Every structure is written in C-alpha cells, then in structure tokens.
Short mmCIF file of C-alpha atoms (C1' of nucleotides) in Angstrom, two decimals:
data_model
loop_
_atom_site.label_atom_id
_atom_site.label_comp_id
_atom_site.label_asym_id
_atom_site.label_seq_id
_atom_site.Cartn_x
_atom_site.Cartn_y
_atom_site.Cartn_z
CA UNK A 1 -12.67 -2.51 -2.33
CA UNK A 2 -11.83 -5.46 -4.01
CA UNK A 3 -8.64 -6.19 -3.02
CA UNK A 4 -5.99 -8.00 -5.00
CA UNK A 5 -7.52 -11.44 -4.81
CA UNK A 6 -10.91 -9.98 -5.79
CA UNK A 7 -9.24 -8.12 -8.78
CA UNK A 8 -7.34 -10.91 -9.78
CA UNK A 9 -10.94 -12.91 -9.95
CA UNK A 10 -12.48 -10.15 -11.91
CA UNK A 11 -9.19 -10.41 -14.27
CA UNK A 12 -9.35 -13.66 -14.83
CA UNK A 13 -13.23 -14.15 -15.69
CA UNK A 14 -13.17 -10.63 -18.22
CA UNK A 15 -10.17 -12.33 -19.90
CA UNK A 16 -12.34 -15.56 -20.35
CA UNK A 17 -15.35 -13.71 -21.41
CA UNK A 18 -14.40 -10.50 -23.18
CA UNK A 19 -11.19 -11.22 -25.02
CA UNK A 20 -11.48 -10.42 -28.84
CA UNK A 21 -14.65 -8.86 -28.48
CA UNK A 22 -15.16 -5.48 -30.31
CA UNK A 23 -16.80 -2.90 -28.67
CA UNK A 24 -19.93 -1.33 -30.24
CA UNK A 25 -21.35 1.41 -27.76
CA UNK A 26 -20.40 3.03 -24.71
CA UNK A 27 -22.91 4.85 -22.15
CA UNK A 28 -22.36 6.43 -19.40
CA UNK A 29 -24.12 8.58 -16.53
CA UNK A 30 -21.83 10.07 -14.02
CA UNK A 31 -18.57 11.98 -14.79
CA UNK A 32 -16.76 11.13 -11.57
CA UNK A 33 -16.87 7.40 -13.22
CA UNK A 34 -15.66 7.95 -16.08
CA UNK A 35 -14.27 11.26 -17.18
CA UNK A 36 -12.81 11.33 -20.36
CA UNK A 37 -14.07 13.52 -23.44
CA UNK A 38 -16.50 11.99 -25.95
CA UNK A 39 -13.78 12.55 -28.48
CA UNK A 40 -12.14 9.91 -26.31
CA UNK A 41 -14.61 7.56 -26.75
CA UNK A 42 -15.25 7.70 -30.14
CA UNK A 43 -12.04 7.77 -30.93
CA UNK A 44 -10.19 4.47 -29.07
CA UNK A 45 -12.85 2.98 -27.26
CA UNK A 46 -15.84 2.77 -29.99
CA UNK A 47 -14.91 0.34 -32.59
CA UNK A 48 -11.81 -1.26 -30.92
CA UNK A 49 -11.26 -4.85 -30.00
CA UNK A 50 -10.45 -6.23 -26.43
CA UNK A 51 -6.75 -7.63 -27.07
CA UNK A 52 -5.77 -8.36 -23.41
CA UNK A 53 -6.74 -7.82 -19.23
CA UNK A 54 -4.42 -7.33 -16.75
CA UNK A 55 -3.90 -6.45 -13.10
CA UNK A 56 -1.53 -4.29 -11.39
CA UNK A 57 -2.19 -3.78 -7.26
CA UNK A 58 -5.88 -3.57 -7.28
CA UNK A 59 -6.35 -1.78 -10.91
CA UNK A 60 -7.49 -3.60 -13.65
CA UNK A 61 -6.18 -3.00 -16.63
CA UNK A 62 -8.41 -3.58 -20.20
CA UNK A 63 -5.85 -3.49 -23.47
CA UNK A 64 -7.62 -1.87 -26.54
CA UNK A 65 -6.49 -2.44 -30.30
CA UNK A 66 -6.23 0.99 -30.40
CA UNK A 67 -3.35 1.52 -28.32
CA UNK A 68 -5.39 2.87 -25.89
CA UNK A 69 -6.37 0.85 -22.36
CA UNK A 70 -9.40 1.04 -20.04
CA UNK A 71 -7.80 2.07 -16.28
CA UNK A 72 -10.03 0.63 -13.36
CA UNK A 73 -10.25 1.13 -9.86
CA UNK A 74 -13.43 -0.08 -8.08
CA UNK A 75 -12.81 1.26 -4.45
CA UNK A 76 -15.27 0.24 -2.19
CA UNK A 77 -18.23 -0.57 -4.26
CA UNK A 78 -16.99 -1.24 -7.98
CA UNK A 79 -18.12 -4.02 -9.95
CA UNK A 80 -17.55 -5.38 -13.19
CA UNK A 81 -20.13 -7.59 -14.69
CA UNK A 82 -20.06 -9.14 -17.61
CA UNK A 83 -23.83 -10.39 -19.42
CA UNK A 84 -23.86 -12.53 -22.52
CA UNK A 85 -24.38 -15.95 -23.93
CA UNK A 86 -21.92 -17.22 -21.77
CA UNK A 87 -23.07 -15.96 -18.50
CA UNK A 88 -26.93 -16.38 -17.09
CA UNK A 89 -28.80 -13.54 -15.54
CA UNK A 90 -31.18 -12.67 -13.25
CA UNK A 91 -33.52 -15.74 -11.80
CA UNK A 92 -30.60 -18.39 -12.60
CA UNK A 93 -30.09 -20.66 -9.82
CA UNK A 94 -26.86 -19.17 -8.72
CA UNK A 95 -25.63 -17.00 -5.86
CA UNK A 96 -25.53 -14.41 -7.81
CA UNK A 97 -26.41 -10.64 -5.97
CA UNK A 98 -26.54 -8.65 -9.13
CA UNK A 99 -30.17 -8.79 -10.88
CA UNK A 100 -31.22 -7.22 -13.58
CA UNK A 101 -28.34 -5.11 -15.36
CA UNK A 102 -28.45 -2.15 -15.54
CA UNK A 103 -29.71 -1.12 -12.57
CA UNK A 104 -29.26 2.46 -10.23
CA UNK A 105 -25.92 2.07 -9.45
CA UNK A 106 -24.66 1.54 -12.97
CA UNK A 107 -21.78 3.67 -13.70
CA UNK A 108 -20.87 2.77 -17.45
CA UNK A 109 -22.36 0.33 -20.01
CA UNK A 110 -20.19 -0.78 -22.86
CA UNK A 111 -21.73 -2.76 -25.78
CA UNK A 112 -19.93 -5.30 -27.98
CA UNK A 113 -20.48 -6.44 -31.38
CA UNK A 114 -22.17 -10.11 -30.55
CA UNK A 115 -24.91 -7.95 -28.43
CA UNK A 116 -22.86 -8.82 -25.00
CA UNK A 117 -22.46 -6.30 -22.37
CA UNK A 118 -20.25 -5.17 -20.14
CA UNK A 119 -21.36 -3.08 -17.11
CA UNK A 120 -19.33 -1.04 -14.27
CA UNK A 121 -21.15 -0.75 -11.21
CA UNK A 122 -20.64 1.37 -8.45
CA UNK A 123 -23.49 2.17 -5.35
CA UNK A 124 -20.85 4.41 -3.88
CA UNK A 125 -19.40 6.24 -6.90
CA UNK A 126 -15.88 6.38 -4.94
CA UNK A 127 -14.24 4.20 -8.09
CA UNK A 128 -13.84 5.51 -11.87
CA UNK A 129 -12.39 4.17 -15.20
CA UNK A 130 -10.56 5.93 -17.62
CA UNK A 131 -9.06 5.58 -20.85
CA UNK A 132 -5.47 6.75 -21.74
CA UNK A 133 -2.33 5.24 -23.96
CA UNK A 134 -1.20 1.96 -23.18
CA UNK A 135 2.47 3.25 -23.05
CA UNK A 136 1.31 5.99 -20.91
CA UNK A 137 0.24 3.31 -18.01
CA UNK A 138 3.35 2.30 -16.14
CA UNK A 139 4.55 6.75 -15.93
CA UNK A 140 1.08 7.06 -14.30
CA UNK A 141 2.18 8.55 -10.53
CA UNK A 142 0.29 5.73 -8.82
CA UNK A 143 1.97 3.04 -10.98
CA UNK A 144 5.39 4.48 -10.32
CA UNK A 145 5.06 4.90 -6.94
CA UNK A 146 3.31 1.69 -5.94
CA UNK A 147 5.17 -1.28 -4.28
CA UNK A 148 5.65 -4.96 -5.51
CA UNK A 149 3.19 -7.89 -6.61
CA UNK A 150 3.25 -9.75 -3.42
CA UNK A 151 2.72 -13.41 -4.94
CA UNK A 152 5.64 -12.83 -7.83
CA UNK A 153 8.91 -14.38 -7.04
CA UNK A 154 10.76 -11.00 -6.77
CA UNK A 155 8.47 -10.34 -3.64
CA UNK A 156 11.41 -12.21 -1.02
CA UNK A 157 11.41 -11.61 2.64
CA UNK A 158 14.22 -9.63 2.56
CA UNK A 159 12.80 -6.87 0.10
CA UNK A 160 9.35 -6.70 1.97
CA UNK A 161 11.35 -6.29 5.30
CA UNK A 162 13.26 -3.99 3.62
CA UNK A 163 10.43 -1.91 2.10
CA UNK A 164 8.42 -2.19 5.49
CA UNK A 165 11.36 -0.60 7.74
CA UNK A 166 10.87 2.84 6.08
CA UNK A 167 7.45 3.15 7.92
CA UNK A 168 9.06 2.27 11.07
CA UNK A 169 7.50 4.50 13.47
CA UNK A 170 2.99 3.90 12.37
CA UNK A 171 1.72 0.71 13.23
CA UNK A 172 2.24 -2.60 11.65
CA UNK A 173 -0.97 -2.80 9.74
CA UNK A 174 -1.15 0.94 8.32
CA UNK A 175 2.14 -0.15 6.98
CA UNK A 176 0.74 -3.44 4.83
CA UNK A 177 -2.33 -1.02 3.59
CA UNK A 178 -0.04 1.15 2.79
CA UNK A 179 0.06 0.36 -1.33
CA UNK A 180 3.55 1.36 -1.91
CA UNK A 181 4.89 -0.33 0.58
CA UNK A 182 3.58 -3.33 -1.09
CA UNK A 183 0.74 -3.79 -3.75
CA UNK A 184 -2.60 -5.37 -3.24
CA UNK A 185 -3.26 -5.78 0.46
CA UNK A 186 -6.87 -3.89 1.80
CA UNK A 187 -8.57 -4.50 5.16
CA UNK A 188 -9.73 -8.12 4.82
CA UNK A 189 -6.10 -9.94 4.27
CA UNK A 190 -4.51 -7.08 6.59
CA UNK A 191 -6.18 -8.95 9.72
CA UNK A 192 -6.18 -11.92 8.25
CA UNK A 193 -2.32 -11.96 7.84
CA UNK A 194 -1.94 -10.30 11.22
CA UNK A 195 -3.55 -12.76 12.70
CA UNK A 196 -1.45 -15.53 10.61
CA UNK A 197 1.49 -14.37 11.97
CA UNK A 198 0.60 -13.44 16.03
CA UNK A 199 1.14 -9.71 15.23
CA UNK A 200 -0.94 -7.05 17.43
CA UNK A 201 -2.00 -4.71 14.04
CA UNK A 202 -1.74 -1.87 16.71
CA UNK A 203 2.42 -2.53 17.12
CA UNK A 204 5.00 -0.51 15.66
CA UNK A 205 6.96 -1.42 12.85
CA UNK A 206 9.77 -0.67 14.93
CA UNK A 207 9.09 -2.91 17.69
CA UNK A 208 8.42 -6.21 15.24
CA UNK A 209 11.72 -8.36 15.07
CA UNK A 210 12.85 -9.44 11.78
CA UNK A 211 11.63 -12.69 12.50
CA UNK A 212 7.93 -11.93 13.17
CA UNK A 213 8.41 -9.85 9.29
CA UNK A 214 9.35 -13.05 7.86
CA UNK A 215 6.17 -14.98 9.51
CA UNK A 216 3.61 -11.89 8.15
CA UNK A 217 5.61 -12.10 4.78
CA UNK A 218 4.30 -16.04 4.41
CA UNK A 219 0.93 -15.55 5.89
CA UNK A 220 0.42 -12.24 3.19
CA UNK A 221 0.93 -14.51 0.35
CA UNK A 222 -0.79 -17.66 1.92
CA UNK A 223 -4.26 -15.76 2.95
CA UNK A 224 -4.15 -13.59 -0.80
CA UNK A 225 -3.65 -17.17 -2.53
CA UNK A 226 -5.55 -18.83 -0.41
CA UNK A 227 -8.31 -15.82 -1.10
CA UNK A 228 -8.04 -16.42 -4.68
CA UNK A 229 -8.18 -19.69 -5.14
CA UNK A 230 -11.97 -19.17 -3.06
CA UNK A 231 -13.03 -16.52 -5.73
CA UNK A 232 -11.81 -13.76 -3.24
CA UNK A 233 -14.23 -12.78 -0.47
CA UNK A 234 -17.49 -11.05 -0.68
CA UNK A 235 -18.16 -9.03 2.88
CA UNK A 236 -21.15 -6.86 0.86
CA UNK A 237 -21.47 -6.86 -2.38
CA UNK A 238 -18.29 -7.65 -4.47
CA UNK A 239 -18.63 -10.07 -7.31
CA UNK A 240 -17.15 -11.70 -9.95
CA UNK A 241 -17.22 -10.75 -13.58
CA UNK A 242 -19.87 -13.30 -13.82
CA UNK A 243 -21.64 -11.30 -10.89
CA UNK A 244 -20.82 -14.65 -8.63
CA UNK A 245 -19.60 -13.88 -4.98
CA UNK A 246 -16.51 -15.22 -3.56
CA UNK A 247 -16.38 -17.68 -0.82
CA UNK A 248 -13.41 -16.90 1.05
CA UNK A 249 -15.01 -15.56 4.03
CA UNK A 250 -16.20 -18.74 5.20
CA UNK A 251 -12.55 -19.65 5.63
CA UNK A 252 -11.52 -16.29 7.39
CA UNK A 253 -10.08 -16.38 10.88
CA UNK A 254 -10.86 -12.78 12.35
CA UNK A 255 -12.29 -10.50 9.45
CA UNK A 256 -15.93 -10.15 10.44
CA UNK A 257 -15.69 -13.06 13.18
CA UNK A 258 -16.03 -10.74 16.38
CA UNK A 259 -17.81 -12.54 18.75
CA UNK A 260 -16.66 -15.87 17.57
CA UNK A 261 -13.74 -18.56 18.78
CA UNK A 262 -10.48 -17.70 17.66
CA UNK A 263 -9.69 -20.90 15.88
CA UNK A 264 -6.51 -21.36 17.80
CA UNK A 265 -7.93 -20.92 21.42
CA UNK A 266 -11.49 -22.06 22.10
CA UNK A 267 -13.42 -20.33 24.64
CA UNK A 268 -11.43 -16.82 23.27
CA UNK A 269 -13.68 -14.30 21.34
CA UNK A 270 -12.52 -12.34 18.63
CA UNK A 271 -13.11 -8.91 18.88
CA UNK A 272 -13.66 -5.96 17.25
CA UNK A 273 -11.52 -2.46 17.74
CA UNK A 274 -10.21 0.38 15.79
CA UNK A 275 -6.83 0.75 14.07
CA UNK A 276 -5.19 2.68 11.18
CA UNK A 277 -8.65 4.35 11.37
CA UNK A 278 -10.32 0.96 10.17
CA UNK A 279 -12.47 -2.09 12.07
CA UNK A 280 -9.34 -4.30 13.17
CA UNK A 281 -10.30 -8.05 14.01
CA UNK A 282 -7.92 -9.71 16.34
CA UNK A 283 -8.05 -12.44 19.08
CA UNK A 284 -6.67 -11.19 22.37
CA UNK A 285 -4.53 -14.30 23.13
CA UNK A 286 -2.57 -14.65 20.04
CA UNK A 287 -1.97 -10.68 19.00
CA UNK A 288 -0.74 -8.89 22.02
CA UNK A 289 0.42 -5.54 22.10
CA UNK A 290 3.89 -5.17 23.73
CA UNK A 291 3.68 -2.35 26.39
CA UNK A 292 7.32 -0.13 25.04
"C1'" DC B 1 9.64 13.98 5.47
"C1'" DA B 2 6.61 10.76 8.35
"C1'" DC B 3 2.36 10.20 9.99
"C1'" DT B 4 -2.78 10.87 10.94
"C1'" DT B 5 -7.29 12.40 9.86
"C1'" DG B 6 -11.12 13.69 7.10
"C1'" DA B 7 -13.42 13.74 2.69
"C1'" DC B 8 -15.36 11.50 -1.17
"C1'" DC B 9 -20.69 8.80 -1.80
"C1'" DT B 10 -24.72 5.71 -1.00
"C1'" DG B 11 -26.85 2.27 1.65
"C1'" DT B 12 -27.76 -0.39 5.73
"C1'" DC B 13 -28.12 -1.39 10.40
"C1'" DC B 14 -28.89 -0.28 15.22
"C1'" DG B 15 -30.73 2.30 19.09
"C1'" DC B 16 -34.27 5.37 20.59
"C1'" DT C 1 -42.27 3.19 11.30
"C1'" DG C 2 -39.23 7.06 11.46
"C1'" DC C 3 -34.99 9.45 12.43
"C1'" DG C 4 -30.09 10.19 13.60
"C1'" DG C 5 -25.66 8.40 13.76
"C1'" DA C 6 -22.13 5.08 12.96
"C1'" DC C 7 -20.13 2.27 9.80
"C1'" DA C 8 -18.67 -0.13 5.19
"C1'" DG C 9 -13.63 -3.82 1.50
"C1'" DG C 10 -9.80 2.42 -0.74
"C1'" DT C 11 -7.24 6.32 -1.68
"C1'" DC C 12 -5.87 11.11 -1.42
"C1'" DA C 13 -5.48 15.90 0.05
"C1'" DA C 14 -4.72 18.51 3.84
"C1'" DG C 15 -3.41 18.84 8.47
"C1'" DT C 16 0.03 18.28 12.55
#
DNA sequence: CACTTGACCTGTCCGC
DNA sequence: TGCGGACAGGTCAAGT
C-alpha cells in the first residue's frame, strides 16, 4: 500500500478538505470494504460531522462527532479521494490518474452536506474501512501490538535497536516490514533505507553491528521524510486525497531502478531479486551479503 | 515462540 | 490478438 508517507499525504489533504463537513449519505457495494451493519451507519456515520483525521502506522483514522471514528487501511490498492469545490476533476490539467468518480473500483461513497464527496477506492478489494468507538481505537489488537512512529522523537536509536534485536535470527528487511517492530515502513522505503545505509536486505539481524542499526535508523527517517515532503511515491496508482500522485520516485535510489546506475557507483546496475518474499532492489557494490 | 509461506483480489505486462 | 503465468506498494492465518 500506501505506506506511511503516502498515508500521512492522504491525512493531511482530508484534514484540509473534509474537516467540519457533515456527512449526508453513505453507499456502499462490497462487504469486505466496509462491513459494518446499516444500523451502524445510520446511527454514527449519517448525520455526523468530521471533527478531526489522524494517522497511526499506515491507518487513517477519520474522528466523527458522534464518538464514533472511520478505521482505514488501503493495502495495496486503497484510495481516498476527495471531489468538491475545492478540488477539480476529470479533464483538469493536472496529473491526476483518477477520472471520473465513481468508477468500478469504488468501494464506498460518502456524501456531505455542501454536495462534496468523498470516495474509497480499491481495484484490489484487499483494504476495508470500518466504523467503531473512538475510545475503542487504541485496545484494537493491531493498535496494541504495533511498534513506534518512526519520525516522533521517542523513536531514538537505542529503542529501534532495541526493538529490532528480538527478530534476530530473519533477515534485516523482513524485520523493518515487520509493523510491530516499528510502524509505517512497506516495500518502497525498506530498499530505499537499505540501500541508505549499505545493508544487504538478505543479512541477518544478527549479523548487523550496532553501528550499521544506527546508520538504517537515520536513513528510515530521512527517505520517509524525505518521501513526504515529495507527496509520497506513486509506483501504480496511489494518490492523494486530491487524486494527485506523489513524486518521490523520481528521487528513489533502488525501488524500481533495476537496470539503472546505482547513484554511488557508475557503471554498477541495480538489480532486481527476491527477499522476505518481496522484489528487493539493491546495488551489488554497496549491499553485500556477508558469507557467516 | 520465531520464522516462512500462501491466501486474499484485480489488473497489467511479458513471452509464446 | 489471445492465453497462461508471474507479479504488484500489505497483512494475516496457517504451516514448519
């Protein structure tokens, strides 16, 4: 999905654009996407106003006058696009991939009172929303069990080596996807900090000195801040909540660069492999894998 | 318990 | 052009 930085975009636009709003209609088409009752609906999510977003890891989080908040995870696919006065659609001169809304892979459609819209998108169907209490968020199993905001202060070295140790014996990057080892980091910024730091994403956590810890503890918050100051990165078809892409791919140094320089060593390709299960981007000079 | 793999879906791209 | 297979940014359940 949309990982933090691309979350953190979304968060920041819906708080711009839907804030105070009140919400007039809901519609949705696929139960997997949203599966609460209609009682539900009616009850705290027709009729109440937008009071605050937030983020936590990669969910977004939409505050309800009712008490009640909109849960979000987007996955793969997910997108949340906001259309209104503020925003221009389909044939403005933008970069904008989303046309006319909705379209097939709309999920859910809410409706506020100034005839704005709101719609969740989702071509793979892997993310979902749901509504429960607002007090009821942070005793959620995922939200007790997942690990800190990298880019807060609390998030030192010496807690993320910490953390990191107790996955000692899987590689180095399923350790930073892992989401409660720390919150936020996906594919893209996983070989993107790798690389940051000369770290094979193949080594074991075992075999990486504290030192090398420290390096991949900067480069994590440098590449997601970096990330979101670029509007986060669009490799398919993530987008904003103004259904703009991100930019931060042009500035990536492996992700989706196989069979280009390594920007340290010219002449060296990039390549492509397999690790953690997932398309690993490395350059074979920098990241090498010590032989135990 | 720690760790790895497959499943969840739809769409696209690549080779034949 | 058509068809089959691999692959795609995330997480979990089930397996070893």
């Amino acid at each position: 999905m949309p990982e933090l930085p691309e979350v953190e975009t979304v968060k920041r636009g819906l708080r711009r654009l839907i804030v105070g709003k009140t919400i007039q209609a809901e519609t949705h088409n696929n139960a997997k996407s949203f599966p609460n009752p209609p009682g539900d609906v009616k009850a705290f999510l027709v009729g109440a106003k937008v009071k605050d977003v937030r983020r936590r890891a990669k969910v977004l989080l939409i505050d309800l006058s009712t008490g009640y908040t909109l849960v979000i995870h987007l996955k793969m696919t997910g997108q949340m696009v906001y259309r209104g006065k503020e925003v221009f659609g389909a044939g403005h001169p933008n970069d904008s991939l989303i046309g006319k809304l909705p379209d097939k892979s709309t999920r859910v459609g809410l409706t506020f009172t100034d005839n704005s819209h709101l719609f969740f998108n989702d071509q793979r169907k892997f993310g979902w929303m749901r509504l429960m209490p607002t007090t009821e968020v942070p005793n959620t199993e995922f939200m007790k069990k997942v690990g800190p905001e990298p880019l807060e202060d609390a998030f030192t070295p010496k807690i993320f080596i910490q953390r990191i140790r107790r996955r000692a014996n899987t590689t180095i990057k399923a350790a930073i996807l892992d989401q409660t080892v720390l919150a936020g980091i996906g594919n893209i910024y996983a070989d993107e900090s790798l690389w940051g730091a000369k770290i094979h994403p193949a080594e074991r956590v075992k075999d990486v000195p504290d030192s090398k810890l420290k390096t991949l503890h900067k480069e994590i918050r440098f590449v997601l801040n970096l990330s979101i100051e670029k509007g986060g990165s669009t490799d398919r078809n993530y987008v904003n909540a103004e259904g703009k892409k991100g930019s931060y791919i042009d500035f990536a140094r492996v992700f989706r660069q196989e069979g280009k320089d390594c920007p340290r060593h010219p002449g060296v390709t990039i390549i492509k492999t397999r690790v953690a299960g997932r398309g690993t981007h490395t350059c074979p000079v920098c990241q090498v894998l010590k032989l135990a």
